[in-house]
PDB file of C-alpha atoms in Angstrom:
ATOM      1  CA  UNK A  23     -16.365  15.690 -11.562  1.00 52.00           C
ATOM      2  CA  UNK A  24     -18.643  14.212 -14.274  1.00 72.00           C
ATOM      3  CA  UNK A  25     -21.639  15.186 -12.139  1.00 83.00           C
ATOM      4  CA  UNK A  26     -24.355  17.460 -13.506  1.00 88.00           C
ATOM      5  CA  UNK A  27     -24.710  20.502 -11.261  1.00 89.00           C
ATOM      6  CA  UNK A  28     -28.185  22.008 -11.105  1.00 90.00           C
ATOM      7  CA  UNK A  29     -28.147  25.209  -9.038  1.00 90.00           C
ATOM      8  CA  UNK A  30     -25.795  27.534  -7.167  1.00 92.00           C
ATOM      9  CA  UNK A  31     -26.406  30.108  -4.416  1.00 92.00           C
ATOM     10  CA  UNK A  32     -24.297  32.501  -2.365  1.00 94.00           C
ATOM     11  CA  UNK A  33     -24.860  33.131   1.329  1.00 94.00           C
ATOM     12  CA  UNK A  34     -22.958  33.367   4.605  1.00 94.00           C
ATOM     13  CA  UNK A  35     -19.761  34.113   2.613  1.00 95.00           C
ATOM     14  CA  UNK A  36     -20.104  30.733   0.889  1.00 95.00           C
ATOM     15  CA  UNK A  37     -21.060  29.460  -2.555  1.00 95.00           C
ATOM     16  CA  UNK A  38     -23.131  26.253  -2.491  1.00 96.00           C
ATOM     17  CA  UNK A  39     -23.941  24.192  -5.579  1.00 95.00           C
ATOM     18  CA  UNK A  40     -26.042  21.034  -5.864  1.00 95.00           C
ATOM     19  CA  UNK A  41     -26.269  18.177  -8.354  1.00 94.00           C
ATOM     20  CA  UNK A  42     -26.832  14.533  -9.173  1.00 95.00           C
ATOM     21  CA  UNK A  43     -26.368  11.661  -6.724  1.00 95.00           C
ATOM     22  CA  UNK A  44     -26.545  13.857  -3.628  1.00 97.00           C
ATOM     23  CA  UNK A  45     -23.726  16.151  -4.712  1.00 96.00           C
ATOM     24  CA  UNK A  46     -23.109  19.302  -2.664  1.00 96.00           C
ATOM     25  CA  UNK A  47     -20.008  21.423  -3.261  1.00 95.00           C
ATOM     26  CA  UNK A  48     -18.978  24.577  -1.419  1.00 96.00           C
ATOM     27  CA  UNK A  49     -16.485  27.359  -2.051  1.00 96.00           C
ATOM     28  CA  UNK A  50     -15.517  30.627  -0.409  1.00 94.00           C
ATOM     29  CA  UNK A  51     -14.057  32.123  -3.583  1.00 94.00           C
ATOM     30  CA  UNK A  52     -15.802  30.348  -6.480  1.00 93.00           C
ATOM     31  CA  UNK A  53     -12.474  28.835  -7.583  1.00 94.00           C
ATOM     32  CA  UNK A  54     -11.618  26.086  -5.105  1.00 95.00           C
ATOM     33  CA  UNK A  55     -14.508  23.717  -4.336  1.00 94.00           C
ATOM     34  CA  UNK A  56     -14.948  21.129  -1.573  1.00 96.00           C
ATOM     35  CA  UNK A  57     -17.328  18.152  -1.707  1.00 96.00           C
ATOM     36  CA  UNK A  58     -19.619  17.891   1.305  1.00 98.00           C
ATOM     37  CA  UNK A  59     -21.414  14.873   2.738  1.00 98.00           C
ATOM     38  CA  UNK A  60     -25.109  15.322   2.011  1.00 98.00           C
ATOM     39  CA  UNK A  61     -26.259  12.032   3.511  1.00 97.00           C
ATOM     40  CA  UNK A  62     -28.267  11.129   0.403  1.00 98.00           C
ATOM     41  CA  UNK A  63     -27.739   9.726  -3.091  1.00 97.00           C
ATOM     42  CA  UNK A  64     -30.879  11.443  -4.378  1.00 97.00           C
ATOM     43  CA  UNK A  65     -30.490  14.015  -7.143  1.00 97.00           C
ATOM     44  CA  UNK A  66     -30.511  17.529  -5.676  1.00 97.00           C
ATOM     45  CA  UNK A  67     -31.934  20.500  -7.551  1.00 95.00           C
ATOM     46  CA  UNK A  68     -32.913  23.758  -5.834  1.00 93.00           C
ATOM     47  CA  UNK A  69     -30.867  25.603  -3.212  1.00 96.00           C
ATOM     48  CA  UNK A  70     -31.684  28.759  -1.265  1.00 96.00           C
ATOM     49  CA  UNK A  71     -30.268  30.814   1.595  1.00 97.00           C
ATOM     50  CA  UNK A  72     -32.161  32.803   4.195  1.00 96.00           C
ATOM     51  CA  UNK A  73     -32.702  33.157   7.948  1.00 96.00           C
ATOM     52  CA  UNK A  74     -29.041  32.051   8.417  1.00 97.00           C
ATOM     53  CA  UNK A  75     -29.875  28.712   6.778  1.00 98.00           C
ATOM     54  CA  UNK A  76     -29.109  26.940   3.499  1.00 98.00           C
ATOM     55  CA  UNK A  77     -31.956  24.765   2.174  1.00 98.00           C
ATOM     56  CA  UNK A  78     -31.504  22.170  -0.590  1.00 98.00           C
ATOM     57  CA  UNK A  79     -34.338  20.214  -2.254  1.00 98.00           C
ATOM     58  CA  UNK A  80     -34.397  17.206  -4.583  1.00 98.00           C
ATOM     59  CA  UNK A  81     -36.162  14.058  -5.737  1.00 97.00           C
ATOM     60  CA  UNK A  82     -38.347  11.903  -3.455  1.00 98.00           C
ATOM     61  CA  UNK A  83     -39.260  14.934  -1.356  1.00 98.00           C
ATOM     62  CA  UNK A  84     -35.671  15.452  -0.188  1.00 98.00           C
ATOM     63  CA  UNK A  85     -34.996  18.532   1.946  1.00 98.00           C
ATOM     64  CA  UNK A  86     -31.600  19.214   3.549  1.00 98.00           C
ATOM     65  CA  UNK A  87     -30.566  22.169   5.694  1.00 98.00           C
ATOM     66  CA  UNK A  88     -27.251  23.613   6.884  1.00 98.00           C
ATOM     67  CA  UNK A  89     -26.125  26.672   8.779  1.00 96.00           C
ATOM     68  CA  UNK A  90     -22.647  26.713   7.217  1.00 96.00           C
ATOM     69  CA  UNK A  91     -22.851  24.669   4.002  1.00 96.00           C
ATOM     70  CA  UNK A  92     -20.579  22.033   5.520  1.00 97.00           C
ATOM     71  CA  UNK A  93     -22.765  19.896   7.793  1.00 98.00           C
ATOM     72  CA  UNK A  94     -26.182  18.911   6.422  1.00 98.00           C
ATOM     73  CA  UNK A  95     -29.324  17.612   8.125  1.00 98.00           C
ATOM     74  CA  UNK A  96     -32.222  15.800   6.461  1.00 98.00           C
ATOM     75  CA  UNK A  97     -35.667  17.269   7.112  1.00 98.00           C
ATOM     76  CA  UNK A  98     -39.109  15.711   6.752  1.00 97.00           C
ATOM     77  CA  UNK A  99     -41.036  17.184   3.850  1.00 97.00           C
ATOM     78  CA  UNK A 100     -44.033  14.863   4.023  1.00 96.00           C
ATOM     79  CA  UNK A 101     -43.729  14.367   0.249  1.00 97.00           C
ATOM     80  CA  UNK A 102     -42.318  11.717  -2.060  1.00 97.00           C
ATOM     81  CA  UNK A 103     -42.574  13.877  -5.188  1.00 96.00           C
ATOM     82  CA  UNK A 104     -39.653  15.600  -6.892  1.00 97.00           C
ATOM     83  CA  UNK A 105     -38.892  19.042  -5.443  1.00 98.00           C
ATOM     84  CA  UNK A 106     -37.357  21.236  -8.126  1.00 96.00           C
ATOM     85  CA  UNK A 107     -37.103  24.761  -6.744  1.00 95.00           C
ATOM     86  CA  UNK A 108     -36.774  26.617  -3.453  1.00 97.00           C
ATOM     87  CA  UNK A 109     -36.432  30.243  -2.429  1.00 96.00           C
ATOM     88  CA  UNK A 110     -36.438  32.442   0.663  1.00 97.00           C
ATOM     89  CA  UNK A 111     -38.667  35.489   0.476  1.00 95.00           C
ATOM     90  CA  UNK A 112     -41.101  37.420   2.633  1.00 91.00           C
ATOM     91  CA  UNK A 113     -39.618  35.704   5.733  1.00 94.00           C
ATOM     92  CA  UNK A 114     -40.457  32.167   4.534  1.00 96.00           C
ATOM     93  CA  UNK A 115     -38.808  29.348   2.634  1.00 97.00           C
ATOM     94  CA  UNK A 116     -40.935  27.955  -0.167  1.00 97.00           C
ATOM     95  CA  UNK A 117     -40.262  24.764  -2.126  1.00 98.00           C
ATOM     96  CA  UNK A 118     -42.117  23.675  -5.265  1.00 98.00           C
ATOM     97  CA  UNK A 119     -42.215  20.461  -7.236  1.00 98.00           C
ATOM     98  CA  UNK A 120     -44.045  17.835  -9.221  1.00 98.00           C
ATOM     99  CA  UNK A 121     -47.830  17.288  -9.014  1.00 98.00           C
ATOM    100  CA  UNK A 122     -48.523  20.856  -7.924  1.00 98.00           C
ATOM    101  CA  UNK A 123     -46.479  20.582  -4.735  1.00 98.00           C
ATOM    102  CA  UNK A 124     -45.918  23.745  -2.710  1.00 98.00           C
ATOM    103  CA  UNK A 125     -44.297  23.598   0.733  1.00 98.00           C
ATOM    104  CA  UNK A 126     -43.561  26.471   3.110  1.00 98.00           C
ATOM    105  CA  UNK A 127     -41.399  26.820   6.204  1.00 98.00           C
ATOM    106  CA  UNK A 128     -40.359  29.682   8.460  1.00 96.00           C
ATOM    107  CA  UNK A 129     -37.125  27.993   9.550  1.00 96.00           C
ATOM    108  CA  UNK A 130     -36.327  25.296   6.956  1.00 97.00           C
ATOM    109  CA  UNK A 131     -36.951  22.577   9.545  1.00 97.00           C
ATOM    110  CA  UNK A 132     -40.740  22.186   9.745  1.00 98.00           C
ATOM    111  CA  UNK A 133     -42.631  22.205   6.444  1.00 98.00           C
ATOM    112  CA  UNK A 134     -46.311  22.739   5.678  1.00 98.00           C
ATOM    113  CA  UNK A 135     -48.105  21.610   2.511  1.00 98.00           C
ATOM    114  CA  UNK A 136     -50.056  24.368   0.779  1.00 97.00           C
ATOM    115  CA  UNK A 137     -52.946  23.964  -1.670  1.00 97.00           C
ATOM    116  CA  UNK A 138     -51.720  25.061  -5.086  1.00 97.00           C
ATOM    117  CA  UNK A 139     -54.929  24.354  -6.994  1.00 97.00           C
ATOM    118  CA  UNK A 140     -53.071  22.497  -9.757  1.00 97.00           C
ATOM    119  CA  UNK A 141     -51.675  19.029 -10.380  1.00 97.00           C
ATOM    120  CA  UNK A 142     -49.227  20.319 -12.980  1.00 97.00           C
ATOM    121  CA  UNK A 143     -45.515  19.956 -12.281  1.00 97.00           C
ATOM    122  CA  UNK A 144     -44.066  23.156 -10.814  1.00 98.00           C
ATOM    123  CA  UNK A 145     -40.531  24.199 -11.695  1.00 96.00           C
ATOM    124  CA  UNK A 146     -39.472  27.445 -10.024  1.00 95.00           C
ATOM    125  CA  UNK A 147     -40.498  30.287  -7.735  1.00 95.00           C
ATOM    126  CA  UNK A 148     -39.642  34.005  -7.860  1.00 94.00           C
ATOM    127  CA  UNK A 149     -40.402  36.940  -5.569  1.00 95.00           C
ATOM    128  CA  UNK A 150     -40.862  40.637  -6.205  1.00 94.00           C
ATOM    129  CA  UNK A 151     -43.239  43.531  -5.612  1.00 93.00           C
ATOM    130  CA  UNK A 152     -44.560  41.727  -2.476  1.00 94.00           C
ATOM    131  CA  UNK A 153     -45.681  38.792  -4.638  1.00 96.00           C
ATOM    132  CA  UNK A 154     -44.582  35.160  -4.965  1.00 96.00           C
ATOM    133  CA  UNK A 155     -44.809  33.721  -8.484  1.00 97.00           C
ATOM    134  CA  UNK A 156     -44.548  30.001  -9.299  1.00 97.00           C
ATOM    135  CA  UNK A 157     -44.095  28.686 -12.849  1.00 97.00           C
ATOM    136  CA  UNK A 158     -44.253  25.188 -14.296  1.00 97.00           C
ATOM    137  CA  UNK A 159     -45.415  22.771 -16.960  1.00 96.00           C
ATOM    138  CA  UNK A 160     -48.284  23.501 -19.376  1.00 96.00           C
ATOM    139  CA  UNK A 161     -47.835  27.255 -19.040  1.00 96.00           C
ATOM    140  CA  UNK A 162     -48.672  27.200 -15.340  1.00 97.00           C
ATOM    141  CA  UNK A 163     -48.328  30.475 -13.461  1.00 97.00           C
ATOM    142  CA  UNK A 164     -49.502  30.846  -9.852  1.00 98.00           C
ATOM    143  CA  UNK A 165     -49.278  33.940  -7.639  1.00 97.00           C
ATOM    144  CA  UNK A 166     -49.579  34.560  -3.910  1.00 96.00           C
ATOM    145  CA  UNK A 167     -48.961  37.370  -1.460  1.00 94.00           C
ATOM    146  CA  UNK A 168     -48.339  35.058   1.517  1.00 93.00           C
ATOM    147  CA  UNK A 169     -47.361  31.611   0.164  1.00 95.00           C
ATOM    148  CA  UNK A 170     -50.607  30.121   1.469  1.00 95.00           C
ATOM    149  CA  UNK A 171     -53.391  31.269  -0.855  1.00 96.00           C
ATOM    150  CA  UNK A 172     -52.645  30.787  -4.550  1.00 97.00           C
ATOM    151  CA  UNK A 173     -54.282  32.144  -7.693  1.00 97.00           C
ATOM    152  CA  UNK A 174     -53.879  30.673 -11.167  1.00 97.00           C
ATOM    153  CA  UNK A 175     -52.994  33.193 -13.869  1.00 97.00           C
ATOM    154  CA  UNK A 176     -53.494  32.979 -17.621  1.00 96.00           C
ATOM    155  CA  UNK A 177     -50.104  32.654 -19.296  1.00 96.00           C
ATOM    156  CA  UNK A 178     -51.342  32.331 -22.865  1.00 94.00           C
ATOM    157  CA  UNK A 179     -49.061  29.358 -23.530  1.00 95.00           C
ATOM    158  CA  UNK A 180     -49.071  25.605 -22.956  1.00 95.00           C
ATOM    159  CA  UNK A 181     -45.272  25.455 -22.985  1.00 94.00           C
ATOM    160  CA  UNK A 182     -43.054  24.423 -20.089  1.00 95.00           C
ATOM    161  CA  UNK A 183     -41.924  27.414 -17.996  1.00 96.00           C
ATOM    162  CA  UNK A 184     -38.824  26.305 -16.042  1.00 93.00           C
ATOM    163  CA  UNK A 185     -37.599  29.644 -14.684  1.00 94.00           C
ATOM    164  CA  UNK A 186     -38.738  33.070 -13.537  1.00 95.00           C
ATOM    165  CA  UNK A 187     -37.281  36.222 -12.028  1.00 94.00           C
ATOM    166  CA  UNK A 188     -38.158  39.764 -10.977  1.00 94.00           C
ATOM    167  CA  UNK A 189     -36.244  42.842 -12.037  1.00 93.00           C
ATOM    168  CA  UNK A 190     -36.747  46.349 -13.396  1.00 91.00           C
ATOM    169  CA  UNK A 191     -40.281  46.304 -11.894  1.00 93.00           C
ATOM    170  CA  UNK A 192     -41.166  43.335 -14.119  1.00 94.00           C
ATOM    171  CA  UNK A 193     -41.737  39.605 -13.690  1.00 96.00           C
ATOM    172  CA  UNK A 194     -40.157  37.553 -16.466  1.00 96.00           C
ATOM    173  CA  UNK A 195     -40.610  33.841 -17.125  1.00 95.00           C
ATOM    174  CA  UNK A 196     -38.999  31.810 -19.891  1.00 94.00           C
ATOM    175  CA  UNK A 197     -39.376  28.376 -21.446  1.00 93.00           C
ATOM    176  CA  UNK A 198     -40.327  26.509 -24.559  1.00 92.00           C
ATOM    177  CA  UNK A 199     -41.979  23.419 -25.925  1.00 88.00           C
ATOM    178  CA  UNK A 200     -41.280  19.795 -25.040  1.00 79.00           C
ATOM    179  CA  UNK A 201     -38.826  19.231 -27.903  1.00 77.00           C
ATOM    180  CA  UNK A 202     -36.555  22.107 -26.977  1.00 75.00           C
ATOM    181  CA  UNK A 203     -37.861  24.831 -29.257  1.00 79.00           C
ATOM    182  CA  UNK A 204     -39.975  27.994 -29.195  1.00 88.00           C
ATOM    183  CA  UNK A 205     -37.929  30.372 -27.013  1.00 91.00           C
ATOM    184  CA  UNK A 206     -40.885  31.522 -24.878  1.00 95.00           C
ATOM    185  CA  UNK A 207     -40.564  34.804 -22.962  1.00 95.00           C
ATOM    186  CA  UNK A 208     -43.461  36.216 -20.933  1.00 96.00           C
ATOM    187  CA  UNK A 209     -43.442  39.457 -18.951  1.00 95.00           C
ATOM    188  CA  UNK A 210     -45.790  41.020 -16.416  1.00 95.00           C
ATOM    189  CA  UNK A 211     -45.694  44.290 -14.527  1.00 93.00           C
ATOM    190  CA  UNK A 212     -48.386  43.253 -12.040  1.00 91.00           C
ATOM    191  CA  UNK A 213     -47.991  39.409 -11.856  1.00 90.00           C
ATOM    192  CA  UNK A 214     -51.588  39.143 -13.118  1.00 92.00           C
ATOM    193  CA  UNK A 215     -51.529  39.831 -16.858  1.00 93.00           C
ATOM    194  CA  UNK A 216     -48.817  38.266 -19.029  1.00 95.00           C
ATOM    195  CA  UNK A 217     -47.498  39.523 -22.354  1.00 94.00           C
ATOM    196  CA  UNK A 218     -45.607  37.349 -24.822  1.00 94.00           C
ATOM    197  CA  UNK A 219     -42.333  38.855 -26.031  1.00 92.00           C
ATOM    198  CA  UNK A 220     -40.228  38.173 -29.109  1.00 88.00           C
ATOM    199  CA  UNK A 221     -37.175  36.273 -27.904  1.00 86.00           C
ATOM    200  CA  UNK A 222     -35.102  36.406 -31.115  1.00 84.00           C
ATOM    201  CA  UNK A 223     -34.404  32.705 -30.580  1.00 86.00           C
ATOM    202  CA  UNK A 224     -36.301  29.546 -31.462  1.00 90.00           C
ATOM    203  CA  UNK A 225     -34.396  27.561 -28.824  1.00 90.00           C
ATOM    204  CA  UNK A 226     -35.991  26.621 -25.528  1.00 92.00           C
ATOM    205  CA  UNK A 227     -34.952  28.916 -22.692  1.00 92.00           C
ATOM    206  CA  UNK A 228     -34.192  27.309 -19.321  1.00 90.00           C
ATOM    207  CA  UNK A 229     -33.074  30.106 -17.020  1.00 92.00           C
ATOM    208  CA  UNK A 230     -33.487  33.829 -16.464  1.00 93.00           C
ATOM    209  CA  UNK A 231     -32.092  36.318 -13.958  1.00 92.00           C
ATOM    210  CA  UNK A 232     -31.741  40.061 -13.410  1.00 92.00           C
ATOM    211  CA  UNK A 233     -28.691  42.043 -12.392  1.00 90.00           C
ATOM    212  CA  UNK A 234     -26.681  45.151 -13.275  1.00 90.00           C
ATOM    213  CA  UNK A 235     -29.813  46.622 -14.946  1.00 92.00           C
ATOM    214  CA  UNK A 236     -29.929  43.702 -17.397  1.00 93.00           C
ATOM    215  CA  UNK A 237     -32.181  40.679 -17.875  1.00 92.00           C
ATOM    216  CA  UNK A 238     -30.276  37.598 -19.041  1.00 93.00           C
ATOM    217  CA  UNK A 239     -31.984  34.457 -20.365  1.00 93.00           C
ATOM    218  CA  UNK A 240     -30.144  31.256 -21.247  1.00 92.00           C
ATOM    219  CA  UNK A 241     -31.174  28.036 -22.993  1.00 90.00           C
ATOM    220  CA  UNK A 242     -30.374  25.091 -25.189  1.00 89.00           C
ATOM    221  CA  UNK A 243     -27.705  25.188 -27.898  1.00 89.00           C
ATOM    222  CA  UNK A 244     -25.754  27.809 -25.946  1.00 89.00           C
ATOM    223  CA  UNK A 245     -28.476  30.447 -26.258  1.00 92.00           C
ATOM    224  CA  UNK A 246     -27.875  33.682 -24.304  1.00 92.00           C
ATOM    225  CA  UNK A 247     -30.292  36.603 -24.629  1.00 93.00           C
ATOM    226  CA  UNK A 248     -30.066  39.999 -22.912  1.00 93.00           C
ATOM    227  CA  UNK A 249     -32.459  42.902 -22.472  1.00 91.00           C
ATOM    228  CA  UNK A 250     -32.166  46.234 -20.695  1.00 86.00           C
ATOM    229  CA  UNK A 251     -35.912  46.933 -20.745  1.00 77.00           C
TER     230      UNK A 251
END
C-alpha cells in the first residue's frame, strides 16, 4: 500500500494493524487484508485488545475503539500529545506517549490522566508478574502495580528504550542511541533493578517479544537476536 504500518494485534478472531494517515487494516487469516474507515488522517501507532474492545492510539492524542475491528469510534483522550503505545492488562487499558503522558481506562471509552513523574517521551508499556512497566526516551523506566502510582527506576542508560516485554520470569527492554547504534538490552527479574546484557549487535533495537520459550529482539539493518534464557 506504500503506507508504513506500525503495530499489529490479534483479538476476537481478527488481526488489526495500524499505520500512517489513519490506516487501519483487518484480516481473519493474516493473508487477505481489508482497509477500514478510521475517521482520521492522523498517524496511528499502538493497538491493543481487551475487554471485548480494540483500542488504537496515535498522534494529537488520538484514541479510537472498536468491538469488531470494522467500525471505529473516536474517543476523547484530553491530550494533544503523541500517543505511542497501548496495552490491556490487570483489567485496564493503558496508553503512553510524549511528555510523560500516561492514560488509563477500564473500558476504552473514558480516559483518566495519571501522574507519571517524568516529562520524558514514553514509548511502550509491558505487563508481567503483577507489574506494569513503561519505557521511553533517556533510559526512562517506570513501574506500577495499579497504573495509578508510578515509580522511576534506574536503567543505567541514557539511550532511547522503544520496546519492552515480559517472559521467562524476566522483564526485557531494548533500544539504542539516537543515531541508530548501541544495541541496548536490559533485563530485570523484579522490575526494580536492571542489568545490562551483551546484545551481540551494535545496531539499535526497536522491538522485543517473548514466545515459544524464546526472546526475540529486532532492530535496524535487519537485526534479529534470539535468546532462550
